[in-house]
Coordinates of C-alpha atoms and ligand atoms in Angstrom, one line a residue:
X1 CA -35.0 36.4 -14.1
X2 CA -33.7 34.2 -11.3
X3 CA -30.3 32.5 -11.9
X4 CA -30.0 28.8 -12.1
X5 CA -28.0 27.3 -9.2
X6 CA -26.0 24.1 -9.0
X7 CA -27.7 20.9 -7.7
X8 CA -27.7 20.4 -3.9
X9 CA -24.6 18.7 -2.7
X10 CA -22.8 19.4 -6.0
X11 CA -20.1 22.0 -5.6
X12 CA -18.1 24.3 -7.8
X13 CA -14.5 24.4 -7.1
X14 CA -13.3 28.0 -7.8
X15 CA -9.9 29.7 -7.8
X16 CA -7.9 29.9 -5.7
X17 CA -9.2 26.6 -4.3
X18 CA -8.4 25.1 -7.7
X19 CA -4.7 26.0 -7.2
X20 CA -4.7 23.8 -4.1
X21 CA -6.4 21.0 -6.0
X22 CA -3.8 21.2 -8.8
X23 CA -1.0 21.1 -6.2
X24 CA -2.6 18.0 -4.6
X25 CA -3.0 16.2 -7.9
X26 CA 0.5 17.1 -9.2
X27 CA 2.0 15.9 -5.9
X28 CA 0.0 12.6 -6.3
X29 CA 1.2 12.1 -9.9
X30 CA 4.8 12.6 -8.8
X31 CA 4.9 10.6 -5.6
X32 CA 2.8 7.6 -7.1
X33 CA 5.0 7.4 -10.2
X34 CA 8.1 7.1 -7.9
X35 CA 6.4 4.1 -6.3
X36 CA 5.7 2.5 -9.6
X37 CA 2.1 3.4 -10.2
X38 CA 0.5 4.2 -13.6
X39 CA -2.5 6.3 -14.1
X40 CA -5.8 4.8 -15.3
X41 CA -8.8 6.8 -16.4
X42 CA -12.2 5.1 -16.1
X43 CA -15.8 6.1 -16.9
X44 CA -18.0 7.9 -14.4
X45 CA -20.9 5.6 -15.4
X46 CA -21.0 1.8 -14.9
X47 CA -23.6 -1.0 -15.0
X48 CA -25.3 -1.0 -11.6
X49 CA -24.5 -4.6 -11.1
X50 CA -20.8 -3.9 -10.9
X51 CA -21.3 -2.0 -7.6
X52 CA -23.9 -4.4 -6.2
X53 CA -21.5 -7.3 -6.7
X54 CA -18.4 -5.3 -5.9
X55 CA -19.3 -3.2 -2.9
X56 CA -22.0 -5.5 -1.5
X57 CA -25.8 -5.3 -1.5
X58 CA -26.0 -4.7 2.3
X59 CA -23.7 -1.7 2.4
X60 CA -25.0 1.9 3.0
X61 CA -23.5 2.9 -0.3
X62 CA -25.5 0.3 -2.3
X63 CA -28.6 0.4 -0.1
X64 CA -29.1 4.2 -0.1
X65 CA -26.5 6.3 -1.6
X66 CA -26.2 5.4 -5.3
X67 CA -27.3 7.6 -8.2
X68 CA -29.0 4.8 -10.2
X69 CA -31.3 5.2 -13.2
X70 CA -32.7 3.2 -16.1
X71 CA -31.1 4.4 -19.3
X72 CA -34.1 5.0 -21.6
X73 CA -35.9 2.3 -19.7
X74 CA -33.5 -0.3 -20.8
X75 CA -30.4 -0.8 -18.6
X76 CA -29.7 0.1 -15.0
X77 CA -26.7 2.4 -14.8
X78 CA -25.1 4.0 -11.8
X79 CA -22.8 7.0 -11.3
X80 CA -19.8 5.5 -9.6
X81 CA -19.8 5.9 -5.8
X82 CA -16.2 4.7 -5.5
X83 CA -13.4 3.7 -7.9
X84 CA -12.1 0.3 -6.8
X85 CA -14.8 -1.7 -8.5
X86 CA -14.4 0.2 -11.8
X87 CA -10.6 -0.2 -11.7
X88 CA -11.0 -3.9 -11.3
X89 CA -13.6 -4.0 -14.0
X90 CA -11.2 -2.3 -16.4
X91 CA -8.3 -4.5 -15.2
X92 CA -10.3 -7.6 -16.1
X93 CA -11.9 -6.3 -19.3
X94 CA -8.4 -5.5 -20.7
X95 CA -6.7 -8.5 -19.3
X96 CA -4.1 -6.4 -17.6
X97 CA -3.3 -9.4 -15.2
X98 CA -2.1 -11.4 -18.2
X99 CA 0.7 -8.8 -18.9
X100 CA 2.1 -8.5 -15.4
X101 CA 2.0 -10.2 -12.0
X102 CA 1.9 -6.9 -10.2
X103 CA -0.3 -4.0 -11.5
X104 CA -0.2 -0.7 -9.7
X105 CA -2.8 1.7 -10.8
X106 CA -4.2 5.1 -9.6
X107 CA -7.0 7.4 -10.7
X108 CA -8.2 10.8 -9.7
X109 CA -11.8 12.0 -10.2
X110 CA -15.3 12.5 -9.0
X111 CA -17.5 10.0 -7.1
X112 CA -21.2 10.3 -6.4
X113 CA -23.1 9.4 -3.3
X114 CA -26.6 10.6 -2.4
X115 CA -25.7 11.5 1.3
X116 CA -27.0 14.3 3.4
X117 CA -24.8 17.3 2.3
X118 CA -22.9 19.0 5.1
X119 CA -19.4 20.3 5.7
X120 CA -16.9 17.8 4.3
X121 CA -19.7 15.7 2.8
X122 CA -21.0 16.3 -0.7
X123 CA -23.0 14.3 -3.3
X124 CA -20.3 14.8 -5.9
X125 CA -16.9 14.6 -4.3
X126 CA -13.4 13.7 -5.5
X127 CA -11.0 10.9 -4.7
X128 CA -7.5 10.0 -5.4
X129 CA -7.6 6.3 -5.6
X130 CA -4.6 3.8 -5.7
X131 CA -4.7 0.0 -6.1
X132 CA -2.1 -2.7 -6.1
X133 CA -3.3 -5.9 -7.8
X134 CA -1.4 -9.2 -7.5
X135 CA 0.7 -9.6 -4.4
X136 CA -0.9 -10.5 -1.1
X137 CA 2.2 -10.3 1.1
X138 CA 2.2 -8.0 4.1
X139 CA 5.0 -5.8 2.8
X140 CA 2.8 -4.7 0.0
X141 CA 0.2 -3.5 2.5
X142 CA 3.0 -1.6 4.4
X143 CA 4.4 -0.2 1.2
X144 CA 1.0 1.2 0.1
X145 CA 0.5 2.8 3.5
X146 CA 4.0 4.2 3.5
X147 CA 3.4 5.8 0.1
X148 CA 0.1 7.2 1.3
X149 CA 1.7 8.8 4.4
X150 CA 4.7 10.1 2.4
X151 CA 2.2 11.7 0.0
X152 CA 0.3 13.4 2.9
X153 CA 3.6 14.5 4.4
X154 CA 4.7 16.0 1.0
X155 CA 1.6 18.2 1.2
X156 CA 2.7 19.4 4.6
X157 CA -0.2 17.8 6.5
X158 CA 0.3 17.3 10.2
X159 CA -1.6 15.8 13.1
X160 CA -2.7 12.8 11.2
X161 CA -3.6 9.5 12.8
X162 CA -3.2 6.1 11.0
X163 CA -5.6 3.5 12.3
X164 CA -5.3 -0.1 11.2
X165 CA -7.2 -3.3 11.7
X166 CA -7.5 -6.7 10.2
X167 CA -10.9 -8.0 9.1
X168 CA -9.7 -11.6 8.8
X169 CA -10.6 -13.8 5.9
X170 CA -13.2 -16.3 4.7
X171 CA -11.7 -18.9 7.2
X172 CA -12.0 -16.8 10.3
X173 CA -14.7 -14.3 9.7
X174 CA -17.7 -16.6 10.0
X175 CA -16.8 -17.4 13.6
X176 CA -16.7 -13.7 14.4
X177 CA -19.9 -13.2 12.6
X178 CA -21.5 -15.9 14.9
X179 CA -20.0 -14.3 18.0
X180 CA -21.3 -10.9 17.1
X181 CA -24.7 -12.3 16.3
X182 CA -25.1 -14.1 19.6
X183 CA -23.9 -10.9 21.4
X184 CA -26.5 -8.7 19.6
X185 CA -29.3 -11.3 20.0
X186 CA -31.4 -10.2 22.9
X187 CA -30.4 -6.6 22.4
X188 CA -32.4 -6.0 19.2
X189 CA -34.7 -3.7 21.0
X190 CA -31.9 -1.2 21.8
X191 CA -30.6 -1.1 18.2
X192 CA -31.7 1.3 15.5
X193 CA -33.9 0.2 12.7
X194 CA -31.0 0.0 10.3
X195 CA -28.9 -2.2 12.7
X196 CA -31.9 -4.5 13.3
X197 CA -31.9 -5.1 9.6
X198 CA -28.1 -5.5 9.5
X199 CA -28.4 -8.4 11.9
X200 CA -30.0 -10.3 9.1
X201 CA -28.1 -8.9 6.1
X202 CA -24.6 -8.2 7.5
X203 CA -24.0 -8.0 11.3
X204 CA -20.5 -6.6 10.9
X205 CA -22.1 -3.4 9.6
X206 CA -23.4 -2.6 13.1
X207 CA -19.8 -1.6 14.0
X208 CA -20.1 1.2 11.3
X209 CA -23.3 2.6 12.8
X210 CA -23.1 6.3 13.7
X211 CA -26.2 6.2 16.0
X212 CA -25.1 6.7 19.7
X213 CA -27.1 4.0 21.3
X214 CA -25.7 1.4 18.8
X215 CA -22.2 2.7 19.3
X216 CA -22.6 2.2 23.1
X217 CA -23.8 -1.4 22.6
X218 CA -21.0 -2.2 20.1
X219 CA -18.4 -0.9 22.5
X220 CA -19.1 -4.0 24.7
X221 CA -19.0 -6.4 21.7
X222 CA -16.5 -9.1 20.9
X223 CA -13.7 -7.8 18.7
X224 CA -12.6 -9.1 15.4
X225 CA -8.8 -9.4 16.1
X226 CA -9.5 -11.9 18.8
X227 CA -11.0 -14.3 16.2
X228 CA -8.3 -14.1 13.5
X229 CA -6.9 -17.4 12.2
X230 CA -3.2 -18.0 12.4
X231 CA -2.6 -17.0 8.8
X232 CA -4.4 -13.6 9.3
X233 CA -2.7 -12.9 12.6
X234 CA 0.7 -13.6 11.1
X235 CA -0.1 -11.3 8.1
X236 CA -1.3 -8.5 10.4
X237 CA 1.7 -8.8 12.7
X238 CA 4.1 -8.6 9.7
X239 CA 2.2 -5.5 8.3
X240 CA 2.8 -3.9 11.7
X241 CA 6.5 -4.8 11.8
X242 CA 7.0 -3.4 8.3
X243 CA 5.3 -0.1 9.4
X244 CA 7.7 0.0 12.4
X245 CA 10.7 -0.4 10.1
X246 CA 9.8 3.0 8.7
X247 CA 8.9 4.4 12.1
X248 CA 5.3 4.9 11.0
X249 CA 3.2 5.5 14.1
X250 CA -0.2 3.7 14.0
X251 CA -3.2 3.0 16.3
X252 CA -4.9 -0.4 16.4
X253 CA -8.6 0.1 16.0
X254 CA -10.4 -3.2 16.5
X255 CA -13.8 -1.7 15.7
X256 CA -12.9 -0.3 12.3
X257 CA -14.9 -2.5 9.8
X258 CA -15.0 0.0 6.9
X259 CA -18.1 0.6 4.9
X260 CA -17.6 -1.8 2.0
X261 CA -18.0 -5.5 2.0
X262 CA -15.0 -6.5 -0.1
X263 CA -12.4 -5.9 2.5
X264 CA -10.4 -8.8 3.9
X265 CA -7.4 -8.7 6.3
X266 CA -5.6 -5.3 6.5
X267 CA -7.9 -2.2 6.6
X268 CA -6.9 1.3 7.5
X269 CA -8.0 4.9 7.8
X270 CA -6.2 8.2 8.2
X271 CA -8.0 10.7 10.3
X272 CA -7.3 14.3 11.4
X273 CA -8.4 16.3 14.4
X274 CA -8.8 19.4 12.1
X275 CA -12.0 18.3 10.3
X276 CA -14.6 17.9 13.1
X277 CA -17.2 15.2 12.5
X278 CA -16.0 14.4 8.9
X279 CA -12.6 13.5 10.1
X280 CA -11.7 10.6 7.8
X281 CA -9.4 11.7 5.0
X282 CA -8.4 8.3 3.7
X283 CA -9.9 4.8 3.8
X284 CA -8.4 1.7 2.4
X285 CA -7.8 -2.0 2.7
X286 CA -7.1 -5.3 1.3
X287 CA -9.6 -7.2 -0.8
X288 CA -8.5 -10.8 -1.5
X289 CA -11.7 -12.0 -3.2
X290 CA -13.1 -8.9 -5.1
X291 CA -11.3 -9.8 -8.3
X292 CA -12.7 -13.2 -8.3
X293 CA -16.2 -11.9 -7.2
X294 CA -16.1 -9.7 -10.3
X295 CA -15.6 -12.8 -12.5
X296 CA -11.8 -12.7 -12.7
X297 CA -9.1 -15.1 -11.5
X298 CA -8.0 -15.5 -7.9
X299 CA -5.9 -12.3 -7.5
X300 CA -5.5 -10.2 -4.4
X301 CA -5.6 -6.5 -4.2
X302 CA -5.2 -3.6 -1.8
X303 CA -6.0 0.0 -2.2
X304 CA -7.0 3.3 -0.7
X305 CA -9.1 6.3 -1.5
X306 CA -8.3 9.9 -0.4
X307 CA -11.0 12.5 -0.2
X308 CA -9.7 15.6 -2.1
X309 CA -12.3 18.0 -0.5
X310 CA -11.2 17.0 3.0
X311 CA -7.6 17.1 2.1
X312 CA -7.8 20.5 0.5
X313 CA -9.6 21.8 3.6
X314 CA -6.5 20.8 5.7
X315 CA -4.1 22.8 3.6
X316 CA -4.0 26.4 5.2
X317 CA -4.9 29.3 2.9
X318 CA -1.5 30.8 3.5
X319 CA 0.3 27.7 2.2
X320 CA -2.1 27.6 -0.8
X321 CA -1.3 31.3 -1.6
X322 CA 2.3 30.5 -1.9
X323 CA 1.6 27.8 -4.4
X324 CA 0.7 30.1 -7.2
X325 CA 3.2 32.9 -7.7
X326 CA 1.9 36.1 -9.3
X327 CA 3.0 37.2 -12.8
X328 CA 6.6 38.0 -13.4
X329 CA 5.8 41.2 -15.0
X330 CA 3.0 43.8 -15.1
X331 CA 3.0 46.3 -18.0
X332 CA 1.3 49.6 -17.1
X333 CA 0.5 52.0 -19.9
X334 CA -0.3 55.7 -20.5
X335 CA -1.9 56.4 -23.9
X336 CA -3.0 54.4 -26.9
X337 CA 0.5 54.0 -28.5
X338 CA 1.8 52.5 -25.3
X339 CA -1.3 50.2 -25.0
X340 CA -0.6 48.8 -28.5
X341 CA 3.1 48.3 -27.7
X342 CA 2.3 46.7 -24.3
X343 CA -0.3 44.4 -26.0
X344 CA 2.4 43.2 -28.4
X345 CA 5.1 42.7 -25.8
X346 CA 2.8 41.1 -23.3
X347 CA 1.5 38.4 -25.6
X348 CA 5.0 37.8 -27.2
X349 CA 6.4 37.1 -23.7
X350 CA 3.5 34.9 -22.8
X351 CA 4.2 32.8 -25.8
X352 CA 7.8 32.4 -24.5
X353 CA 6.2 30.9 -21.3
X354 CA 6.5 34.0 -19.2
X355 CA 3.5 35.1 -17.2
X356 CA 2.8 38.8 -18.0
X357 CA -0.3 40.9 -17.2
X358 CA -1.5 44.3 -18.3
X359 CA -4.6 46.4 -18.2
X360 CA -6.5 46.8 -21.4
X361 CA -9.1 49.4 -20.2
X362 CA -6.8 52.4 -20.2
X363 CA -7.4 53.1 -16.5
X364 CA -5.2 55.6 -14.5
X365 CA -1.7 54.7 -13.7
X366 CA -2.5 54.6 -10.0
X367 CA -5.2 52.0 -10.5
X368 CA -2.9 50.0 -12.9
X369 CA -0.2 49.9 -10.1
X370 CA -2.8 48.8 -7.6
X371 CA -3.7 45.9 -9.8
X372 CA 0.0 45.0 -10.3
X373 CA 0.3 44.9 -6.4
X374 CA -2.9 42.9 -6.0
X375 CA -1.7 40.3 -8.6
X376 CA 1.7 40.1 -6.7
X377 CA 3.6 40.9 -9.9
X378 CA 7.4 40.6 -9.3
X379 CA 8.2 43.4 -11.7
X380 CA 6.4 46.3 -13.3
X381 CA 7.2 48.3 -16.4
X382 CA 5.7 51.7 -17.1
X383 CA 5.2 52.6 -20.7
X384 CA 4.3 56.2 -21.7
X385 CA 4.8 58.2 -24.9
X386 CA 8.4 59.0 -24.0
X387 CA 9.3 55.4 -23.4
X388 CA 7.8 54.5 -26.8
X389 CA 9.9 57.3 -28.5
X390 CA 13.1 56.4 -26.7
X391 CA 12.4 52.7 -27.0
X392 CA 13.4 52.0 -23.4
X393 CA 11.6 52.0 -20.0
X394 CA 12.1 51.6 -16.3
X395 CA 11.8 48.1 -14.9
X396 CA 10.8 48.2 -11.3
X397 CA 11.4 45.3 -8.8
X398 CA 8.3 45.4 -6.6
X399 CA 10.0 43.7 -3.7
X400 CA 13.1 45.9 -3.4
X401 CA 11.6 49.0 -5.0
X402 CA 14.8 49.4 -7.2
X403 CA 14.5 50.4 -10.9
X404 CA 16.7 49.5 -13.9
X405 CA 16.5 50.9 -17.4
X406 CA 15.8 48.3 -20.1
X407 CA 15.7 48.7 -23.9
X408 CA 12.2 47.5 -25.1
X409 CA 13.9 45.5 -27.8
X410 CA 15.9 43.5 -25.2
X411 CA 12.9 43.2 -22.8
X412 CA 12.6 39.5 -23.6
X413 CA 16.2 38.7 -22.7
X414 CA 16.2 40.7 -19.5
X415 CA 12.9 39.2 -18.3
X416 CA 14.0 35.7 -19.3
X417 CA 17.3 36.3 -17.3
X418 CA 15.2 37.4 -14.3
X419 CA 12.8 34.5 -14.6
X420 CA 15.7 32.1 -14.0
Ligands
LIG1 P1 -17.3 8.6 5.9 O1 -17.2 7.6 7.1 O2 -16.8 10.0 6.2 O3 -18.6 8.5 5.3 P2 -16.4 6.6 4.0 O4 -15.9 5.5 4.9 O5 -17.8 6.5 3.5 O6 -16.2 8.0 4.9 P3 -14.7 5.9 1.9 O7 -15.7 5.2 1.1 O8 -13.7 5.1 2.6 O9 -15.4 6.9 2.9 O10 -14.0 7.0 1.0 C1 -12.6 7.5 1.2 C2 -12.6 8.9 1.5 O11 -13.4 9.7 0.6 C3 -13.1 9.3 2.8 O12 -12.2 9.2 3.8 C4 -13.5 10.8 2.7 O13 -12.3 11.6 2.7 C5 -13.9 10.8 1.2 N1 -15.4 10.8 1.2 C6 -16.3 9.8 1.2 N2 -17.5 10.2 1.1 C7 -17.5 11.6 0.9 C8 -18.5 12.6 0.7 N3 -19.8 12.3 0.6 N4 -18.0 13.9 0.6 C9 -16.7 14.2 0.6 N5 -15.8 13.3 0.8 C10 -16.1 12.0 1.0
LIG2 MG1 -19.7 7.2 4.0

């Protein structure tokens, strides 16, 4: 019979890759907590309307990438394509804004987008998402970016580029929209089908088009930063000043509009030269009207989303190897009595929190030692009939190849001492 395989674009994460993922997630928990964030866990499934209203009807995500279905023909539901809309839905539903004027939340989990699967692009992928709700001052933007880069640095990632832009606000963006429209008018013929449609729905989206001819046209287009109002310009300059305070290098990218409609003012991306075409590791930005658009009070927010698959791909295998040490002890056995004794010792030590391995199959001593080597066990203990009778055995340090005699009754103390 043929085996059943996973759905296209949906990927298993296997060990040792999972060790990397755990390391990434644990680092996020640690770093984000120090910066005052609390974890939130939200459902994978939401009412479709949340994303249409939140992300915007004319975005690629809502137009073509969502997994949407009618639940028993009654209600339209969607597997979440991103986390921000859900975080805000929960924030409003549970009145978190009433409790505190600043709410810092983060969440880690899968997102779903029906894109063309390729290296670094999947249909189920995972994000670490952080959001600050409440303050709209430029220091908050800088603090969030600082935390993000600190986190990436903790993971040992290098050669990252931070790009920032300002998308302006409701006061200044309409003028830019007009300018870009009049620039593109008359050039419709040269644009791709999607972009021709975008002229009507959301001309800013043309900046996000990956088609070469569109990119060539847009390279001549007027730029958003030239249209910023005084308030937005001042905000953006202060964000940059705060980044400089921490010596954070950044590049201004006037063409970065990001793929979601809710962004206002500061937007940013972290890219790397390591990942080829799929080079964006993090995307984020400020959203000063999203909370209101989702039915809440006038509260500002800013957040980012890190792609875990792309992040994990940047951590070299060698580094990942070092993340998970082998067992502290491997017990090799000769004979049934030794096997029974090892079984008892091995599980007793595990319950004390010590990682011990053994072989249950009664294989040759040589193949057991090979396995101890492969597992990178720090110590081995060989138990045979004589060792059982004398109730002591030789403990071998695999690195230095030195041996010491230990009494089997004091194995726990000896190993605990070594584990320190
Ligand atoms: P891209 O331009 O690569 O499509 P995006 O702008 O759509 O990225 P965001 O919505 O900003 O991505 O999501 C933040 C991060 O999530 C991205 O920088 C990337 O690391 C990751 N990501 C987004 N879509 C996918 C996907 N389909 N597969 C894997 N990772 C993804
Ligand atoms: Mg995308």
